[in-house]
Every structure is written in structure tokens, then in C-alpha cells.
Coordinates of C-alpha atoms in Angstrom, one line a residue:
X214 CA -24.3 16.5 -11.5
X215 CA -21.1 16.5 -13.5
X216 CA -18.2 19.0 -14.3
X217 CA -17.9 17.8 -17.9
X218 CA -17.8 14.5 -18.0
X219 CA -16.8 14.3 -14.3
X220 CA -19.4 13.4 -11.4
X221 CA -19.5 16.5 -9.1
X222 CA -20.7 15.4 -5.7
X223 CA -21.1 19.0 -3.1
X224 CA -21.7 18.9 0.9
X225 CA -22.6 21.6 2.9
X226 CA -19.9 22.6 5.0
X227 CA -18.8 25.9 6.9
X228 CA -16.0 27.8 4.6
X229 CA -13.7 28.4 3.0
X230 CA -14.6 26.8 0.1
X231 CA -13.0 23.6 -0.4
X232 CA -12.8 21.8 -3.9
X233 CA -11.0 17.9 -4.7
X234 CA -10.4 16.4 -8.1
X235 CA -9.7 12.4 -7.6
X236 CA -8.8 9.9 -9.9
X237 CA -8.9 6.4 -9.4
X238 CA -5.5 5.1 -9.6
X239 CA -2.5 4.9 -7.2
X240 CA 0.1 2.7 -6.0
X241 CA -1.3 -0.4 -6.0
X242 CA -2.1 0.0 -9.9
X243 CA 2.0 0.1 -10.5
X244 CA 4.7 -2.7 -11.0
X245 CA 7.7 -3.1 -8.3
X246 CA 10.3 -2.0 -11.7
X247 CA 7.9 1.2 -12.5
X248 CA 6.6 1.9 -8.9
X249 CA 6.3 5.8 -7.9
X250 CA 4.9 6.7 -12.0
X251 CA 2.1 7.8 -10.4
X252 CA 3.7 10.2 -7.6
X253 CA 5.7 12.1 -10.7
X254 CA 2.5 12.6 -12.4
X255 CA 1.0 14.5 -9.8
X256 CA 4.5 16.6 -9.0
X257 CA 4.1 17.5 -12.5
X258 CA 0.8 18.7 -12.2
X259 CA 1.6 21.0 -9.8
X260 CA 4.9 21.7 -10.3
X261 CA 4.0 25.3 -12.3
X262 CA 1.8 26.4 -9.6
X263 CA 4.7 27.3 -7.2
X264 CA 3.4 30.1 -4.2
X265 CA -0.8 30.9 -4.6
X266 CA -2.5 33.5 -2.4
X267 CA -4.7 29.6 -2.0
X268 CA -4.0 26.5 -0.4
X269 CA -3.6 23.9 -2.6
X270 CA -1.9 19.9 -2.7
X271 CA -2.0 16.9 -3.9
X272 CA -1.5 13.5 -2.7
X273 CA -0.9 9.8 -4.0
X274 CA -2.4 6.9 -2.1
X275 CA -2.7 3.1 -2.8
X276 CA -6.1 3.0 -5.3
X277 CA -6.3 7.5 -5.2
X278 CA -4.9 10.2 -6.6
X279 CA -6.2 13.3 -5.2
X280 CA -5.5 17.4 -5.8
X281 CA -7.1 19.5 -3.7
X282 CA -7.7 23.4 -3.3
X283 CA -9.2 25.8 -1.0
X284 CA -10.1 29.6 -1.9
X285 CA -12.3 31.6 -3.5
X286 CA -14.4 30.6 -6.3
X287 CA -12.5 32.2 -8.8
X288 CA -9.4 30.8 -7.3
X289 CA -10.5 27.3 -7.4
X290 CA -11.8 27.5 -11.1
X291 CA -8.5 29.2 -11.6
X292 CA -6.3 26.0 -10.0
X293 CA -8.6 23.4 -12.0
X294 CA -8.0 24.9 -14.8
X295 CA -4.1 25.3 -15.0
X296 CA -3.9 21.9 -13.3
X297 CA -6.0 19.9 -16.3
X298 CA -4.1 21.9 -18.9
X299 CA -0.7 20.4 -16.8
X300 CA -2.0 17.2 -16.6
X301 CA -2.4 17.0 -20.8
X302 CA 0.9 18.5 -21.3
X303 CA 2.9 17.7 -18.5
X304 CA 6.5 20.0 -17.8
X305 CA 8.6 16.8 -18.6
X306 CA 11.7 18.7 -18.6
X307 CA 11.9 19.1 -14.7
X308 CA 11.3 15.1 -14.6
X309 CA 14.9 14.5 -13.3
X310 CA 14.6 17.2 -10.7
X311 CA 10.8 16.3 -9.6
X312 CA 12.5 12.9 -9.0
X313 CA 15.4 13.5 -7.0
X314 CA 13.1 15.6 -5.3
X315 CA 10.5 12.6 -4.4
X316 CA 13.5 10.2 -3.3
X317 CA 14.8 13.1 -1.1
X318 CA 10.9 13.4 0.5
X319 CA 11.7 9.3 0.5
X320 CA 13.8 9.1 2.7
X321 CA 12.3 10.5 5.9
X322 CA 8.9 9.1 4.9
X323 CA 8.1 6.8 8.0
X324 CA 7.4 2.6 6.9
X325 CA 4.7 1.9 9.2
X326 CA 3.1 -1.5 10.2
X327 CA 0.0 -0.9 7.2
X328 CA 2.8 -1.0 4.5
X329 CA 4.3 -3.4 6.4
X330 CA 1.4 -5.6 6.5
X331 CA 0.1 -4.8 3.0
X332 CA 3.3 -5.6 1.9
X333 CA 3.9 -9.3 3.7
X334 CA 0.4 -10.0 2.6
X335 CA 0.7 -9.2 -1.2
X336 CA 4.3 -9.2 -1.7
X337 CA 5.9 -7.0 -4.6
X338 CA 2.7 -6.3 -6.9
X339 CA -0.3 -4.4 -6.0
X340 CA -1.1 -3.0 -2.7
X341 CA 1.7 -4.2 -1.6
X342 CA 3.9 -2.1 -3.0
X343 CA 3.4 0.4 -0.6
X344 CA 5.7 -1.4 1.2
X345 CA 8.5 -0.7 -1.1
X346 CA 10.5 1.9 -2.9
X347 CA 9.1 4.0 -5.9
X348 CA 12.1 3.1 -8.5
X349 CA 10.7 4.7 -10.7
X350 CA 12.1 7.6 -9.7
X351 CA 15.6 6.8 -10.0
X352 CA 15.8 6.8 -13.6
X353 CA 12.4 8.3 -14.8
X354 CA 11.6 7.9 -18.5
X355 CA 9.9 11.0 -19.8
X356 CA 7.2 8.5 -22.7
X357 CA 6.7 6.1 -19.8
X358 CA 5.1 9.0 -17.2
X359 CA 3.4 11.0 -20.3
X360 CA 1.8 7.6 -21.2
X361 CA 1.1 6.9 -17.8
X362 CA -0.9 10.0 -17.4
X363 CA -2.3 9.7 -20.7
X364 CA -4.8 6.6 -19.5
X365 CA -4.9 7.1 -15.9
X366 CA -5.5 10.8 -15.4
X367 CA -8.5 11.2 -17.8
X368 CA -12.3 12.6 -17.5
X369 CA -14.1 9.1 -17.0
X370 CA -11.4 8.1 -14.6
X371 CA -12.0 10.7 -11.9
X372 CA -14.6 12.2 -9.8
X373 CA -14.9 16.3 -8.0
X374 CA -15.7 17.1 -4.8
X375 CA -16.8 20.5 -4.0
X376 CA -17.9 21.9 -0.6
X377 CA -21.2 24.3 -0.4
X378 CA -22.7 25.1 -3.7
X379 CA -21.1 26.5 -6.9
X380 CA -20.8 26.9 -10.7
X381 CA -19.2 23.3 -11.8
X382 CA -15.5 24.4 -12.0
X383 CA -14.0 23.4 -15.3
X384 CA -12.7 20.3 -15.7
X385 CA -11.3 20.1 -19.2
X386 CA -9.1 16.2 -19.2
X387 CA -8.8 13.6 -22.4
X388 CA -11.1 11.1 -22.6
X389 CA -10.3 7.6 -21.5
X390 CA -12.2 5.1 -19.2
X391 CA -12.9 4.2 -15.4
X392 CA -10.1 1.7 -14.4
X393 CA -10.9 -1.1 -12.2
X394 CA -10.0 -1.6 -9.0
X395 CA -6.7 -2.8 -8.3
X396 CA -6.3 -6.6 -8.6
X397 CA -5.7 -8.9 -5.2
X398 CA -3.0 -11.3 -5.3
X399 CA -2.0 -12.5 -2.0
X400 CA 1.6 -13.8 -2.3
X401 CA 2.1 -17.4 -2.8
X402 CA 3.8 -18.4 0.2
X403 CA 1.1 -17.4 2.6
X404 CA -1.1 -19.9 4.5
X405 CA -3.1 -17.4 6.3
X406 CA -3.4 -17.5 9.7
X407 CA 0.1 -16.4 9.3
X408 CA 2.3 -14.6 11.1
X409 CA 6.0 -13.2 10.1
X410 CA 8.7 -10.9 11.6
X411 CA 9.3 -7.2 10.7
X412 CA 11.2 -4.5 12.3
X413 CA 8.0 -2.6 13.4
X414 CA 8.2 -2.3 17.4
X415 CA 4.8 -3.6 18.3
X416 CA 2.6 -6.1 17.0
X417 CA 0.1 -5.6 13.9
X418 CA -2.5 -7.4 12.5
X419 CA -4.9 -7.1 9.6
X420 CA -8.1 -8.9 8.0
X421 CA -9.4 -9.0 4.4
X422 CA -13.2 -9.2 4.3
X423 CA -15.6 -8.3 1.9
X424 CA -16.6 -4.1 1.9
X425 CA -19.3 -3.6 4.7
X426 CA -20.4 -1.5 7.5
X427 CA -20.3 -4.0 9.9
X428 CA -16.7 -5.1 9.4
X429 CA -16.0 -1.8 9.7
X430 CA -17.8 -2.1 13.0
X431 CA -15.7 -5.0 13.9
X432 CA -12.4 -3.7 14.2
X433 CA -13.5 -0.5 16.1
X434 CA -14.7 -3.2 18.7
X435 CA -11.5 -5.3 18.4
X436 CA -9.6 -1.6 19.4
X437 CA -12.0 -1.0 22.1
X438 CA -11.2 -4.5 23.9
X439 CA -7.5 -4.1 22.8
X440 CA -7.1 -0.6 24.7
X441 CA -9.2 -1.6 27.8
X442 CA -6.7 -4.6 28.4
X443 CA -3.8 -3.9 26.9
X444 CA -3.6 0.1 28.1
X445 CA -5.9 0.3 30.8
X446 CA -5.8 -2.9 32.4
X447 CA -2.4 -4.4 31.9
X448 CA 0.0 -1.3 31.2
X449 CA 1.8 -2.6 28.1
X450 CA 0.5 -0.7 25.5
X451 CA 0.6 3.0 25.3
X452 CA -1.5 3.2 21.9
X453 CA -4.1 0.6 20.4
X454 CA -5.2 1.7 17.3
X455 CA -7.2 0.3 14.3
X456 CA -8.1 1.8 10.9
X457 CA -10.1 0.2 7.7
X458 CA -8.6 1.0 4.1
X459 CA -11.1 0.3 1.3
X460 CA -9.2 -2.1 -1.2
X461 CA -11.3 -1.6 -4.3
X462 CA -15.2 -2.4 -5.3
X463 CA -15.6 -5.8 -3.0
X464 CA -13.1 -6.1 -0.5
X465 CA -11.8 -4.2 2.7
X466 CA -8.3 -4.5 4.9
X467 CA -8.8 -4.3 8.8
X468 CA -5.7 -3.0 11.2
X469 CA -5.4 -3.7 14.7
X470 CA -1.9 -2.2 16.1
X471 CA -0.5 -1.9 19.3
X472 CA 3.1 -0.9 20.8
X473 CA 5.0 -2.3 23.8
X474 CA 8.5 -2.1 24.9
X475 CA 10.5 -4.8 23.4
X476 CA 10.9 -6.9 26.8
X477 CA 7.1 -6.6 26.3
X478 CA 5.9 -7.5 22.9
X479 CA 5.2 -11.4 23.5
X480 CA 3.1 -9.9 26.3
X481 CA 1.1 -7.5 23.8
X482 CA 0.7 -10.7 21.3
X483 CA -0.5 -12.5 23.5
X484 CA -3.1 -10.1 24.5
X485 CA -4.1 -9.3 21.2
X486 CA -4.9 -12.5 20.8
X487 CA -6.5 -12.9 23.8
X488 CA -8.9 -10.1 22.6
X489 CA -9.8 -12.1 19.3
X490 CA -10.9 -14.9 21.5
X491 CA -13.2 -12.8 23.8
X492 CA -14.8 -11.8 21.0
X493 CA -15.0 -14.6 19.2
X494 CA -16.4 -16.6 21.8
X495 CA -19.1 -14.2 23.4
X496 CA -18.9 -10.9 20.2
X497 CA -19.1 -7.2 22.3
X498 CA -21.7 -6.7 24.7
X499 CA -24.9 -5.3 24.3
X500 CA -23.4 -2.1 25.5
X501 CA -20.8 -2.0 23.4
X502 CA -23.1 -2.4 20.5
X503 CA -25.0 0.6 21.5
X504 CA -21.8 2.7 22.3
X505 CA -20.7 2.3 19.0
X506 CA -24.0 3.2 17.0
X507 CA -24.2 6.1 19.4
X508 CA -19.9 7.2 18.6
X509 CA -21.1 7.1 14.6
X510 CA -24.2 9.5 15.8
X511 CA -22.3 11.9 17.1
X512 CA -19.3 11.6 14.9
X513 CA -21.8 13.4 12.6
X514 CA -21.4 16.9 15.2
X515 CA -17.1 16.9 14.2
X516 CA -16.9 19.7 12.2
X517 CA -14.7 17.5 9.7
X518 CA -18.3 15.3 8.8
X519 CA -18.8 16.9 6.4
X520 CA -15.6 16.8 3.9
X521 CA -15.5 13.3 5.5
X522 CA -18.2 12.3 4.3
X523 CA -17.7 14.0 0.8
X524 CA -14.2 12.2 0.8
X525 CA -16.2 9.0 1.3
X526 CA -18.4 9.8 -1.7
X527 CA -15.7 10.0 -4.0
X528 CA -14.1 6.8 -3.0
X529 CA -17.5 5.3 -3.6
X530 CA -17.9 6.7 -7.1
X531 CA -14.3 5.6 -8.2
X532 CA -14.9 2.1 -7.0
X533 CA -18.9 2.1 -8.8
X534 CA -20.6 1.4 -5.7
X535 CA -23.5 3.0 -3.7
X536 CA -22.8 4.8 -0.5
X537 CA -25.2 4.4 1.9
X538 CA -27.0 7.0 3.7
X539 CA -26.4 7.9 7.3
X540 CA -29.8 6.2 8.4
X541 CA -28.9 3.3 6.3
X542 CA -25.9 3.0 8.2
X543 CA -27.4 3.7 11.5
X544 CA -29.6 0.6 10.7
X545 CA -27.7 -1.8 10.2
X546 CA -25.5 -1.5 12.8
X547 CA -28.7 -1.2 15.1
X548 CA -29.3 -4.8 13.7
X549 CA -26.3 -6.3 14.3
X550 CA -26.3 -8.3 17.4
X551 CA -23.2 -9.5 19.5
X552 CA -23.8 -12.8 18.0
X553 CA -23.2 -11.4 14.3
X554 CA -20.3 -9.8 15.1
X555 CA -18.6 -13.3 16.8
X556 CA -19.6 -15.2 13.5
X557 CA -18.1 -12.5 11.9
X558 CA -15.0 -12.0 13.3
X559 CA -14.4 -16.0 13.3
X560 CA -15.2 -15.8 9.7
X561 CA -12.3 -13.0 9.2
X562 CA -9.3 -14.6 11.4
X563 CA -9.2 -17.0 8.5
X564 CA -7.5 -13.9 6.8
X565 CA -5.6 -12.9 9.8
X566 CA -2.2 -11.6 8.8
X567 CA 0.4 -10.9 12.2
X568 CA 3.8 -9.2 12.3
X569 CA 6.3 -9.0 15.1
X570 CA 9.6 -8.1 15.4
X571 CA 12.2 -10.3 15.3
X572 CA 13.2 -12.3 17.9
X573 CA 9.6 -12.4 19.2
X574 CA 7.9 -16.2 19.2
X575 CA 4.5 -17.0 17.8
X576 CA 3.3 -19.9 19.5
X577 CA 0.0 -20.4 18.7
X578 CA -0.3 -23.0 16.8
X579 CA -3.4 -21.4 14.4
X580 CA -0.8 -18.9 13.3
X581 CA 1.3 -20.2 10.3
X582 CA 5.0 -18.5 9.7
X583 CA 5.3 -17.1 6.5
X584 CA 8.2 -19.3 4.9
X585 CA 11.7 -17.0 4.8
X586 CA 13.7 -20.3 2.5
X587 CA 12.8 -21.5 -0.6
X588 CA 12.3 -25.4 -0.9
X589 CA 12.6 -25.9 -4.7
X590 CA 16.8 -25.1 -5.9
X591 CA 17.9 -24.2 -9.2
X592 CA 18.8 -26.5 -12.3
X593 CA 22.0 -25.5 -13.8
X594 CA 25.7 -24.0 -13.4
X595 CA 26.8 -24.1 -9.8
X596 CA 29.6 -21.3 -8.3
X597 CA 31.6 -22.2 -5.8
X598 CA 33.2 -18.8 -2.8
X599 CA 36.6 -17.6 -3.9
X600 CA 37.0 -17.3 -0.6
X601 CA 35.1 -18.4 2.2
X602 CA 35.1 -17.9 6.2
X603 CA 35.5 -21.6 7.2
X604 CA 36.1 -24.6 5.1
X605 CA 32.4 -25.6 5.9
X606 CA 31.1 -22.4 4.6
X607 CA 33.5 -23.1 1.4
X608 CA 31.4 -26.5 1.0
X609 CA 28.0 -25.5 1.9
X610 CA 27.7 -22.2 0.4
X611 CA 26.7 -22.0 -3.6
X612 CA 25.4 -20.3 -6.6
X613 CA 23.3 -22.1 -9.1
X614 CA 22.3 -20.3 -12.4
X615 CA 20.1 -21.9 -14.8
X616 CA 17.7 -21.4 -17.4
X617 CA 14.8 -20.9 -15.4
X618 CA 16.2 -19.6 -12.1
X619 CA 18.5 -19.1 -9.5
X620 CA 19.4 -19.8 -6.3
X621 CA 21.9 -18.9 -3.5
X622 CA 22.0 -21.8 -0.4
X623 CA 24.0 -20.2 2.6
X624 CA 24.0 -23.8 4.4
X625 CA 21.1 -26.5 5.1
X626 CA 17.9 -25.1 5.0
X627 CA 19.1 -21.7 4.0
X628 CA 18.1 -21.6 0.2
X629 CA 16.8 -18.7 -2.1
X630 CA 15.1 -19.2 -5.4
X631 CA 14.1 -16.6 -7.3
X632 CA 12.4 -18.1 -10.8
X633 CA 12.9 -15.9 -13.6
X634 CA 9.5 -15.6 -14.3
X635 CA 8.6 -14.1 -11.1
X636 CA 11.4 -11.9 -10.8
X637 CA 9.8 -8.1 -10.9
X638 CA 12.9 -6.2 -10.8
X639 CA 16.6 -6.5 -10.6
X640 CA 18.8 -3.7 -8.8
X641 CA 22.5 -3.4 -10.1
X642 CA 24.6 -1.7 -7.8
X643 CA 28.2 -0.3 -8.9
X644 CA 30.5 -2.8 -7.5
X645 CA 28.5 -5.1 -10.2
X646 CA 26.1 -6.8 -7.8
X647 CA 22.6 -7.8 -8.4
X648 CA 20.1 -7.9 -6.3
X649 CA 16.9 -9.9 -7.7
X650 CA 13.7 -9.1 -6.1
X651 CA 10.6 -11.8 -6.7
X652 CA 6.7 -11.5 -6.7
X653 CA 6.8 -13.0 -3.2
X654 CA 9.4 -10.7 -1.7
X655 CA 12.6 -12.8 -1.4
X656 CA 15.8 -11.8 -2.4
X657 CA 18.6 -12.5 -3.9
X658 CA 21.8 -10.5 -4.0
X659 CA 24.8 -12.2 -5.1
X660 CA 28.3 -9.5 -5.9
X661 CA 30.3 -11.6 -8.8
X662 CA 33.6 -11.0 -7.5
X663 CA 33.2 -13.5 -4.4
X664 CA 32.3 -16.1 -6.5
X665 CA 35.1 -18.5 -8.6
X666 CA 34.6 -17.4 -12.7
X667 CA 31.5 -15.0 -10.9
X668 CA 32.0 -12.7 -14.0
X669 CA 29.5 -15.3 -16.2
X670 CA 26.5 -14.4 -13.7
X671 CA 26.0 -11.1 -14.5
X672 CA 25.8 -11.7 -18.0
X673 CA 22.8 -14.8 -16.8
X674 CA 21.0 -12.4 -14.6
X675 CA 17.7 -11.8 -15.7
X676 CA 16.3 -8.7 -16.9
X677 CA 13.1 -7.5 -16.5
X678 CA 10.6 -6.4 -19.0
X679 CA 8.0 -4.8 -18.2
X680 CA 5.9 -3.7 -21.0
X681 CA 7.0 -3.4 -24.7
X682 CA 10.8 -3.3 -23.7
X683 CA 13.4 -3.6 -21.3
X684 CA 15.7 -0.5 -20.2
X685 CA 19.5 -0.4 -20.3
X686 CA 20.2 2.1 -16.9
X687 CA 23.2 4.7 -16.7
X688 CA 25.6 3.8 -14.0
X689 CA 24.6 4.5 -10.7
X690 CA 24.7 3.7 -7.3
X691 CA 21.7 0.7 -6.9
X692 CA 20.0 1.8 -10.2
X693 CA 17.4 -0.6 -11.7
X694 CA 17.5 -3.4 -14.2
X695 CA 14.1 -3.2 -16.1

């Protein structure tokens, strides 16, 4: 059935009436320079709606943009369609408040270890720039969000949800086409089985595998063992939890996380790893098998099934595959033997990304660090410290600009090389400083003034264009260089 040109997908669900619009596109569709387009979009949207006598939202993930409603019917045609006439002409003269308003909701928005991982895994592009800051936001360009709305937040890009049966609400939206999922780029430095630091207090892990129930099924099992030894039996972790985020059409990210006190953490690695091994070597029991197909049975009793399930439908139409039916599930679990889920799971830990905080060892040797120094140096103009803490600091610490890149050595083995090419986005801060960010996540900050005739690398520093032009930005406090 469709509302328009948009699928309509209902449930049947006890009341009130619940109603989402979705559109398939989100953060990981956005560059590092432009990241957080999408999030003003949907402020936009519902910025003239204000106080309703109806609950209403909206919400920006990595490959989804969702607005939701709940009320009456009225009230729900009513919100769909002052939202799709917002979403063709969007109020762009509250885009600077909208903004400041985002980097204010910013800044007591928690990291977490799935940004985290996302982010070591595919660096500054794609889902991984959950990991890092909307800029967008700091100096919003008013043409850039229209357009951006303009061919993401069409009819054939989207997909309604609507709980118990209705009237199709209207859903009046330009024309454009169903966007792709977003495209996988694991950063270039990463030899997975890898491992790297981050300031999350416990240890994380993830897996990429292709879309399928029984991964899915695999990293519930992996949190089962994880909580029976880590919680129950050896007292170091308080939670052990695990989640699956669809990535797009083929592929699927796993996460296994589990705290500890820091005096603990090698201890909770350790037993992670220890888990992967079990299961590994022998897969769950028999048992566990069944206890699992049996939890997905009665997961179906939750009074949340139902808009779960509807939620689940949406994703499946935005990403152009088939959901399967309960009983289709139900199946293939049922056929799934310990044995599968071993070969599985050995087939996945080639993917297996780790972080730890720092300070923490990683001592198996299957686990590769991520490198944190660039090996290849700049060609070109080397800057020496005005002034320097020791005279071998003076000798060993440099600036190289070239043509092509640059580079910043802090001593031996302590290099930086940020190529030009792969530089997504430079942040100029008021003291004239520069801080270069590349498509593998290193950085490069280098301030002018503590450098001998540092005045001539400003002028070298690259700027970033991304699209038809580059931006000149006002003066500001860390503003960004497009």
C-alpha cells in the first residue's frame, strides 16, 4: 500500500495511534566538513510545530531519519501534513539559532564505545562519523541544507509506518530517488584483528558480517557467555551488553561491551577473549541454542513487538530487502547448530575491531594495533621551534610543508602525515592555528607562532573543498576551513 508514492507498512498494535515517516539517509551519508546537514534538516522540519495537544519527534541516526507522531487521526494527518509542506520550504531564517541550538544539545550528548568503535573502524567518512562532531553546524550555509533536503528528503526516498489501520495520511514530498546505502570504507591503516586505545572505561568490540539472522544470533550468544563469566562468575563486570546495527542492504556491525574498574580492565579483556575462544572452539550448547529460539518466541508477548517489528519493516524497505517472517526466522535459527555458529563466529573475528583505554596492554598476538605514527614524511619546506623545551627537542622536533602534504615529527618515531588529498577538513582556531584532520583520523595541529617564519604555513595549509567550492569562515573560535 502506499501514501502517495510512499510505501505504507501498518501493524496491529494496542493505541494510541502511532504514525513514522523515515527516510533513508543519516549520518553516515555526510562528509567530516558538512557533517550534522542532516540533523538541521530535521530541526527545520519541526521547528514550526512548537507545543501540540500530540506527541511528536524526530530523530537522526547513522543510515535514518525518522519523524514520528502519536494522536488522533486527524492529528496525525494534521502533523504529516505541515511537516511535508516544512520539509519543501524549509524556515531557513532560524538556521543560525537551530544550530547553536544542536551544538548546545552537543555538548552533553554522551560518546559511547559504538561511535567509538564505528569511528576507529571507518575513520572520518561514513559511519564513522558518528564518532565525530556535526561542523556543520557551526557555520550553516542556508543553499547547502535547502539542497541537502532537496535530494535526500523526497517521496521515493522514504517509507510510513502506521500502527492499526487507517486512511493513508497525506504525504505530499518532491520527487527524487531511493539513495543507496551508505558506502563501507574501512580506514586504511587497519589490519583487522586490531585493537586500539580510547578513553571508553571498559572494553568494546565489534564484527562486520554480512546481514543475517544468525549473526544476529551470534552476538546474543557471545553476551550470554560474556555475562555468565564476566558478572556472574568472576565479578568484574557490572554490565555485558551487545547490540546489532544494520549497516545498509548487505552488511551488519556486532557489539560486544563490557565495563570494569580501571585496575580491572586487562582482566575484562582477557575474559572477553576468553569467551570468543569458548565459542569458537565448541559454538553454544545445545541448550543455549534452544534458549535463544525460545527468548525470540516470547519476545513476540512485549507489548513493544509490535512497533518493533514495524520499525524493522521500514529499515527493510529503505535498504530494498525482504524481511522475513516470524516463522521464517524461527526456522532458521531452529536449524542452526552449535557447530554453525563456531564456523561462524571464526569466520567473523577476522573483522574483529577492540578498544581499550589507555594504558591497558593487548597482548594477544592475533590482535593487530591500529598504527597512531605515520611512516611516510613530507617532501618540502622544513620549520624549525622558535623555542623549544630542551636543545634535543629544538633538533628533533619539525614542520615539513610541501606540495602534497605535511608532516609534524615530535621525535623518533613520532611522525604525522596528513596528505592533502585525504585531508577532510581543516579547523582554524583564533590564535591562527590549524588543525588538519585526515580520512584515517590523524591529526595535525600545528599554531604558526612557535614555529621560526611560521607565518608562511597558514597561507600552505590546505583547504578543503568539498563539492562545487570551498568556504571562506567568519572568525571564530575553532571554526571550519572547507
Amino acid at each position: 500500500m502506499t501514501a502517495g508514492a510512499v510505501p505504507l507498512y501498518t501493524v496491529e498494535a494496542p493505541g494510541p495511534r502511532r504514525a513514522v515517516l523515515a527516510f533513508r539517509v543519516g549520518r553516515a551519508d555526510e562528509t567530516l566538513a558538512w557533517a550534522g546537514l542532516t540533523h538541521l534538516v530535521e530541526h527545520l522540519a519541526l521547528l514550526p510545530f512548537k507545543e501540540q495537544p500530540y506527541a511528536y519527534g524526530g530523530q537522526v541516526e547513522g543510515a535514518r531519519t525518522l519523524f514520528y507522531v502519536q494522536g488522533s487521526d486527524a492529528e496525525i494527518d494534521e502533523f504529516f501534513r505541515r511537516l511535508c509542506e516544512n520539509l519543501r520550504a524549509l524556515p531557513l531564517g532560524r538556521l543560525g539559532d537551530e544550530a547553536r541550538l544542536l551544538e548546545t544539545e552537543a555538548q552533553s550528548r554522551p560518546s559511547g564505545a559504538l561511535s567509538a568503535l564505528l569511528a576507529g573502524r571507518y575513520g572520518c567518512q561514513g559511519w564513522g562519523l558518528i564518532g565525530y562532531p556535526e561542523y556543520a553546524l557551526q557555520h550553516p550555509e542556508p543553499d547547502r541544507v535547502k539542497a541537502w533536503a532537496d535530494e535526500w528528503f523526497t517521496a521515493d526516498n522514504a517509507a510510513l509506518g502506521v500502527s492499526g489501520p487507517m486512511d493513508p495520511p497525506p504525504i505530499d514530498l518532491r520527487p527524487g530517488r531511493r539513495m543507496a546505502s551508505p558506502a563501507l570504507t574501512p580506514s586504511s591503516l587497519i589490519r583487522t584483528p586490531a585493537w586500539v586505545h580510547d578513553r571508553e572505561q571498559g572494553v568494546g568490540m565489534s564484527f562486520v558480517a554480512p546481514y543475517s539472522v544468525r549473526f544476529s544470533a551470534l552476538i546474543r550468544v557471545l553476551q550470554r557467555h560474556g555475562l555468565s563469566r564476566l558478572r556472574f562468575g568472576e565479578s568484574l563486570s557490572y554490565e555485558v551488553a551487545s547490540g546489532t546495527l544494520r549497516l545498509g542492504r548487505e552488511h551488519a556491525h556486532g557489539i560486544l561491551w563490557a565495563d570494569g574498574l580501571p585496575e580491572n580492565v586487562s582482566k575484562v579483556l582477557a575474559g572477553m577473549l576468553a569467551v570468543l575462544d569458548e565459542v569458537i572452539e565448541r559454538g553454544p550448547t545445545d541448550a543455549e541454542v534452544r534458549e535463544d529460539v525460545d527468548a525470540v518466541r516470547k519476545s513476540t508477548e512485549n507489548p513493544g513487538w509490535a512497533m518493533a517489528m514495524l520499525d524493522s519493516q521500514l529499515t527493510h524497505e529503505l535498504f530494498g530487502t525482504r524481511m522475513l517472517t516470524l516463522d521464517e526466522v524461527i526456522a532458521q535459527l531452529e536449524k542452526a547448530t552449535p557447530a554453525d555458529y563456531a564456523a561462524e563466529l571464526r569466520e567473523v573475528f577476522r573483522t574483529l575491531m577492540t578498544i581499550v583505554p589507555p594504558g591497558v596492554a593487548v597482548l594477544d598476538g592475533r590482535l593487530t594495533a591500529v598504527p597512531v605514527w605515520s611512516t611516510e614524511e613530507a617532501h618540502g619546506r622544513t620549520y624549525r621551534l622558535r623555542a623549544a623545551a630542551s636543545a634535543v627537542a629544538q633538533q628533533t622536533t619539525t614542520l615539513t610543508v610541501g606540495d602534497t602534504a605535511m608532516s609534524l615529527r615530535l621525535g623518533p618515531g613520532r611522525l604525522v602525515t596528513i596528505p592533502y588529498a585525504e585531508c577532510m577538513a581543516v579547523l582554524a582556531w583564533d590564535d591562527g592555528s590549524r588543525t588538519l584532520l585526515s580520512r584515517d583520523s590523524f591529526r595535525l595541529h600545528v599554531r604558526p607562532d612557535d614555529w621560526k617564519d611560521g607565518a608562511e604555513v597558514t597561507k600552505a595549509s590546505p583547504q578543503r573543498r568539498d563539492g562545487a567550492r570551498g568556504t571562506t569562515p567568519q572568525p571564530g573560535s575553532g571554526r571550519l576551513e572547507r
